[in-house]
PDB file of C-alpha atoms in Angstrom:
ATOM      1  CA  UNK A   8     -37.437   5.041   5.002  1.00 45.00           C
ATOM      2  CA  UNK A   9     -36.061   1.888   2.649  1.00 55.00           C
ATOM      3  CA  UNK A  10     -32.981   3.060   0.321  1.00 67.00           C
ATOM      4  CA  UNK A  11     -32.893   1.386  -3.597  1.00 77.00           C
ATOM      5  CA  UNK A  12     -30.493  -1.682  -3.277  1.00 77.00           C
ATOM      6  CA  UNK A  13     -29.641  -0.408  -6.919  1.00 84.00           C
ATOM      7  CA  UNK A  14     -28.155   2.194  -4.868  1.00 86.00           C
ATOM      8  CA  UNK A  15     -25.874   0.849  -2.558  1.00 82.00           C
ATOM      9  CA  UNK A  16     -24.759  -1.436  -6.159  1.00 85.00           C
ATOM     10  CA  UNK A  17     -23.790   1.078  -7.335  1.00 91.00           C
ATOM     11  CA  UNK A  18     -22.283   2.843  -4.725  1.00 90.00           C
ATOM     12  CA  UNK A  19     -20.284  -0.031  -3.991  1.00 88.00           C
ATOM     13  CA  UNK A  20     -19.228  -0.970  -7.437  1.00 92.00           C
ATOM     14  CA  UNK A  21     -18.065   2.973  -7.925  1.00 94.00           C
ATOM     15  CA  UNK A  22     -15.572   2.516  -4.260  1.00 92.00           C
ATOM     16  CA  UNK A  23     -14.796  -0.976  -6.064  1.00 90.00           C
ATOM     17  CA  UNK A  24     -13.514   1.012  -8.410  1.00 93.00           C
ATOM     18  CA  UNK A  25     -11.652   3.910  -6.370  1.00 93.00           C
ATOM     19  CA  UNK A  26     -10.018   0.894  -4.489  1.00 88.00           C
ATOM     20  CA  UNK A  27      -8.665  -0.898  -8.024  1.00 87.00           C
ATOM     21  CA  UNK A  28      -7.733   2.815  -9.214  1.00 89.00           C
ATOM     22  CA  UNK A  29      -4.954   3.364  -6.179  1.00 87.00           C
ATOM     23  CA  UNK A  30      -3.778  -0.941  -6.594  1.00 80.00           C
ATOM     24  CA  UNK A  31      -3.563  -0.096 -10.518  1.00 80.00           C
ATOM     25  CA  UNK A  32      -1.195   3.942  -9.807  1.00 76.00           C
ATOM     26  CA  UNK A  33       0.276   1.646  -6.226  1.00 71.00           C
ATOM     27  CA  UNK A  34       0.958  -1.419  -6.241  1.00 62.00           C
ATOM     28  CA  UNK A  35       1.601  -3.396  -3.408  1.00 63.00           C
ATOM     29  CA  UNK A  36      -0.918  -1.931  -1.202  1.00 60.00           C
ATOM     30  CA  UNK A  37      -3.603  -5.308  -2.246  1.00 72.00           C
ATOM     31  CA  UNK A  38      -6.071  -2.998  -2.919  1.00 79.00           C
ATOM     32  CA  UNK A  39      -7.531  -4.960  -5.693  1.00 79.00           C
ATOM     33  CA  UNK A  40      -8.536  -7.976  -3.173  1.00 81.00           C
ATOM     34  CA  UNK A  41     -11.503  -5.522  -0.738  1.00 85.00           C
ATOM     35  CA  UNK A  42     -11.417  -4.146  -5.161  1.00 86.00           C
ATOM     36  CA  UNK A  43     -12.377  -6.632  -6.841  1.00 84.00           C
ATOM     37  CA  UNK A  44     -14.309  -7.786  -3.841  1.00 84.00           C
ATOM     38  CA  UNK A  45     -16.895  -4.349  -4.166  1.00 87.00           C
ATOM     39  CA  UNK A  46     -16.673  -4.246  -7.612  1.00 89.00           C
ATOM     40  CA  UNK A  47     -18.642  -8.171  -7.666  1.00 86.00           C
ATOM     41  CA  UNK A  48     -20.570  -7.378  -4.767  1.00 84.00           C
ATOM     42  CA  UNK A  49     -22.068  -4.756  -6.163  1.00 87.00           C
ATOM     43  CA  UNK A  50     -23.048  -6.605  -9.111  1.00 90.00           C
ATOM     44  CA  UNK A  51     -24.665  -8.811  -7.946  1.00 85.00           C
ATOM     45  CA  UNK A  52     -26.702  -6.460  -5.226  1.00 84.00           C
ATOM     46  CA  UNK A  53     -27.734  -5.073  -9.299  1.00 88.00           C
ATOM     47  CA  UNK A  54     -28.630  -8.500 -10.700  1.00 89.00           C
ATOM     48  CA  UNK A  55     -30.024 -10.133  -7.892  1.00 84.00           C
ATOM     49  CA  UNK A  56     -31.457  -7.769  -5.251  1.00 81.00           C
ATOM     50  CA  UNK A  57     -34.301 -10.154  -3.998  1.00 80.00           C
ATOM     51  CA  UNK A  58     -30.584 -11.451  -2.025  1.00 74.00           C
ATOM     52  CA  UNK A  59     -30.210  -8.036  -0.254  1.00 71.00           C
ATOM     53  CA  UNK A  60     -33.169  -7.930   1.464  1.00 71.00           C
ATOM     54  CA  UNK A  61     -32.747 -11.442   2.278  1.00 70.00           C
ATOM     55  CA  UNK A  62     -30.871 -13.189   4.956  1.00 71.00           C
ATOM     56  CA  UNK A  63     -27.597 -11.395   6.752  1.00 70.00           C
ATOM     57  CA  UNK A  64     -26.043 -14.963   6.494  1.00 76.00           C
ATOM     58  CA  UNK A  65     -26.412 -15.195   2.608  1.00 75.00           C
ATOM     59  CA  UNK A  66     -25.045 -12.433   2.279  1.00 74.00           C
ATOM     60  CA  UNK A  67     -21.429 -12.935   4.500  1.00 76.00           C
ATOM     61  CA  UNK A  68     -21.475 -16.547   2.603  1.00 82.00           C
ATOM     62  CA  UNK A  69     -21.492 -14.900  -0.270  1.00 80.00           C
ATOM     63  CA  UNK A  70     -18.736 -12.205   0.318  1.00 78.00           C
ATOM     64  CA  UNK A  71     -16.288 -15.571   2.158  1.00 82.00           C
ATOM     65  CA  UNK A  72     -16.415 -17.394  -1.019  1.00 86.00           C
ATOM     66  CA  UNK A  73     -15.836 -14.087  -3.276  1.00 81.00           C
ATOM     67  CA  UNK A  74     -13.137 -12.708  -0.995  1.00 80.00           C
ATOM     68  CA  UNK A  75     -11.239 -16.644  -1.069  1.00 85.00           C
ATOM     69  CA  UNK A  76     -11.539 -16.071  -5.112  1.00 84.00           C
ATOM     70  CA  UNK A  77     -10.336 -12.790  -5.590  1.00 78.00           C
ATOM     71  CA  UNK A  78      -8.089 -13.468  -3.460  1.00 78.00           C
ATOM     72  CA  UNK A  79      -6.734 -16.446  -5.279  1.00 83.00           C
ATOM     73  CA  UNK A  80      -6.565 -14.589  -8.464  1.00 80.00           C
ATOM     74  CA  UNK A  81      -4.189 -11.274  -6.955  1.00 73.00           C
ATOM     75  CA  UNK A  82      -2.241 -13.743  -5.803  1.00 76.00           C
ATOM     76  CA  UNK A  83      -1.642 -14.580  -9.149  1.00 80.00           C
ATOM     77  CA  UNK A  84      -1.371 -11.978 -11.048  1.00 76.00           C
ATOM     78  CA  UNK A  85       0.796 -10.644  -8.727  1.00 71.00           C
ATOM     79  CA  UNK A  86       2.912 -13.612  -8.710  1.00 75.00           C
ATOM     80  CA  UNK A  87       3.293 -13.290 -12.844  1.00 76.00           C
ATOM     81  CA  UNK A  88       4.081  -9.547 -12.762  1.00 72.00           C
ATOM     82  CA  UNK A  89       7.542 -10.456 -11.085  1.00 66.00           C
ATOM     83  CA  UNK A  90       9.550 -11.159 -13.627  1.00 67.00           C
ATOM     84  CA  UNK A  91      11.127 -14.792 -13.596  1.00 69.00           C
ATOM     85  CA  UNK A  92      13.982 -15.825 -11.851  1.00 65.00           C
ATOM     86  CA  UNK A  93      13.695 -12.762  -9.669  1.00 63.00           C
ATOM     87  CA  UNK A  94      13.253 -13.228  -5.656  1.00 61.00           C
ATOM     88  CA  UNK A  95      11.543 -10.304  -4.243  1.00 56.00           C
ATOM     89  CA  UNK A  96      13.938  -8.303  -1.501  1.00 59.00           C
ATOM     90  CA  UNK A  97      12.247  -7.432   1.851  1.00 58.00           C
ATOM     91  CA  UNK A  98      14.653  -4.762   3.371  1.00 61.00           C
ATOM     92  CA  UNK A  99      14.305  -4.519   7.208  1.00 61.00           C
ATOM     93  CA  UNK A 100      14.741  -1.361   8.869  1.00 56.00           C
ATOM     94  CA  UNK A 101      16.733  -2.475  11.449  1.00 64.00           C
ATOM     95  CA  UNK A 102      19.459  -3.733   9.006  1.00 76.00           C
ATOM     96  CA  UNK A 103      19.949  -0.295   7.397  1.00 82.00           C
ATOM     97  CA  UNK A 104      22.218   0.642  10.635  1.00 86.00           C
ATOM     98  CA  UNK A 105      25.450   1.492   9.833  1.00 89.00           C
ATOM     99  CA  UNK A 106      24.271   2.507   5.861  1.00 90.00           C
ATOM    100  CA  UNK A 107      25.532   4.498   3.571  1.00 91.00           C
ATOM    101  CA  UNK A 108      23.041   6.881   1.523  1.00 92.00           C
ATOM    102  CA  UNK A 109      22.691  10.226  -0.609  1.00 95.00           C
ATOM    103  CA  UNK A 110      19.936  13.125   1.305  1.00 95.00           C
ATOM    104  CA  UNK A 111      17.062  13.073  -1.671  1.00 95.00           C
ATOM    105  CA  UNK A 112      14.979  16.062   0.249  1.00 94.00           C
ATOM    106  CA  UNK A 113      16.604  18.429   2.786  1.00 94.00           C
ATOM    107  CA  UNK A 114      16.700  16.598   6.366  1.00 94.00           C
ATOM    108  CA  UNK A 115      16.143  18.356   9.772  1.00 92.00           C
ATOM    109  CA  UNK A 116      16.275  17.640  12.334  1.00 90.00           C
ATOM    110  CA  UNK A 117      12.171  17.853  13.717  1.00 83.00           C
ATOM    111  CA  UNK A 118      10.667  15.489  10.824  1.00 87.00           C
ATOM    112  CA  UNK A 119      10.610  13.084   8.968  1.00 86.00           C
ATOM    113  CA  UNK A 120       9.906  14.983   5.352  1.00 88.00           C
ATOM    114  CA  UNK A 121      13.298  14.619   4.798  1.00 92.00           C
ATOM    115  CA  UNK A 122      14.126  11.656   2.425  1.00 94.00           C
ATOM    116  CA  UNK A 123      17.287   9.707   1.377  1.00 94.00           C
ATOM    117  CA  UNK A 124      18.016   6.935  -0.505  1.00 92.00           C
ATOM    118  CA  UNK A 125      19.478   2.980   0.814  1.00 88.00           C
ATOM    119  CA  UNK A 126      20.180   0.624  -1.271  1.00 83.00           C
ATOM    120  CA  UNK A 127      18.040   2.560  -4.790  1.00 84.00           C
ATOM    121  CA  UNK A 128      15.242   2.815  -1.949  1.00 83.00           C
ATOM    122  CA  UNK A 129      13.902   5.987  -1.064  1.00 87.00           C
ATOM    123  CA  UNK A 130      13.072   6.595   3.824  1.00 88.00           C
ATOM    124  CA  UNK A 131      12.042   8.650   5.579  1.00 89.00           C
ATOM    125  CA  UNK A 132      14.407  10.245   7.309  1.00 91.00           C
ATOM    126  CA  UNK A 133      15.373  13.020  10.334  1.00 92.00           C
ATOM    127  CA  UNK A 134      18.957  14.011  11.858  1.00 92.00           C
ATOM    128  CA  UNK A 135      19.801  14.756  15.512  1.00 88.00           C
ATOM    129  CA  UNK A 136      20.833  18.191  15.406  1.00 86.00           C
ATOM    130  CA  UNK A 137      21.934  19.518  11.906  1.00 89.00           C
ATOM    131  CA  UNK A 138      19.740  20.522   8.588  1.00 93.00           C
ATOM    132  CA  UNK A 139      22.015  18.474   6.247  1.00 94.00           C
ATOM    133  CA  UNK A 140      20.990  19.637   2.193  1.00 93.00           C
ATOM    134  CA  UNK A 141      20.292  17.430  -0.244  1.00 94.00           C
ATOM    135  CA  UNK A 142      23.124  15.859  -2.360  1.00 94.00           C
ATOM    136  CA  UNK A 143      24.958  14.958   0.950  1.00 94.00           C
ATOM    137  CA  UNK A 144      26.099  11.584   0.937  1.00 95.00           C
ATOM    138  CA  UNK A 145      24.732  10.874   5.131  1.00 95.00           C
ATOM    139  CA  UNK A 146      25.126   7.650   7.516  1.00 94.00           C
ATOM    140  CA  UNK A 147      21.800   5.630   9.124  1.00 92.00           C
ATOM    141  CA  UNK A 148      22.711   5.762  12.717  1.00 91.00           C
ATOM    142  CA  UNK A 149      19.607   4.486  13.678  1.00 88.00           C
ATOM    143  CA  UNK A 150      15.543   3.648  12.906  1.00 83.00           C
ATOM    144  CA  UNK A 151      12.406   4.827  14.577  1.00 81.00           C
ATOM    145  CA  UNK A 152       9.089   3.680  12.981  1.00 74.00           C
ATOM    146  CA  UNK A 153       9.459   4.025   9.849  1.00 75.00           C
ATOM    147  CA  UNK A 154      11.783   6.777   8.751  1.00 84.00           C
ATOM    148  CA  UNK A 155      15.405   6.761   9.837  1.00 89.00           C
ATOM    149  CA  UNK A 156      18.089   8.694  11.633  1.00 90.00           C
ATOM    150  CA  UNK A 157      20.937   9.742  10.021  1.00 93.00           C
ATOM    151  CA  UNK A 158      24.283  12.135  10.112  1.00 92.00           C
ATOM    152  CA  UNK A 159      26.334  14.077   7.526  1.00 91.00           C
ATOM    153  CA  UNK A 160      28.782  11.823   6.511  1.00 87.00           C
ATOM    154  CA  UNK A 161      32.343  13.198   6.504  1.00 79.00           C
TER     155      UNK A 161
END
């Protein structure tokens, strides 16, 4: 059974557009590169269907070239989104121990669904023993994976 190349082309374009929409609403995922790559590959499939019916090596080479170009363009765009003179800050989870924050969503001992704000950044959190209500001040005891362990500040 032979699948029409135009169906494949439109499907690839649709997936690429979905990735770009996700990127637009969640900056930082870096989905712009694969999204752009898929859109360009889809357009090539629609404009030049013979390429996709020929050698797989040609498709791989075209894909690699598109990834390199779309990566360079995405990096250029991201570098221009950052305000002039502002250095991006990276917070290591290990550097949080001992800091204080505010509970934004109730923190419980058996779930990481709680949220705390530390230095204007929201983190998933849980406590060791007690339920800590929204608005309470907390201190970070430790971190595990992508969440922090907190205790109520007294």
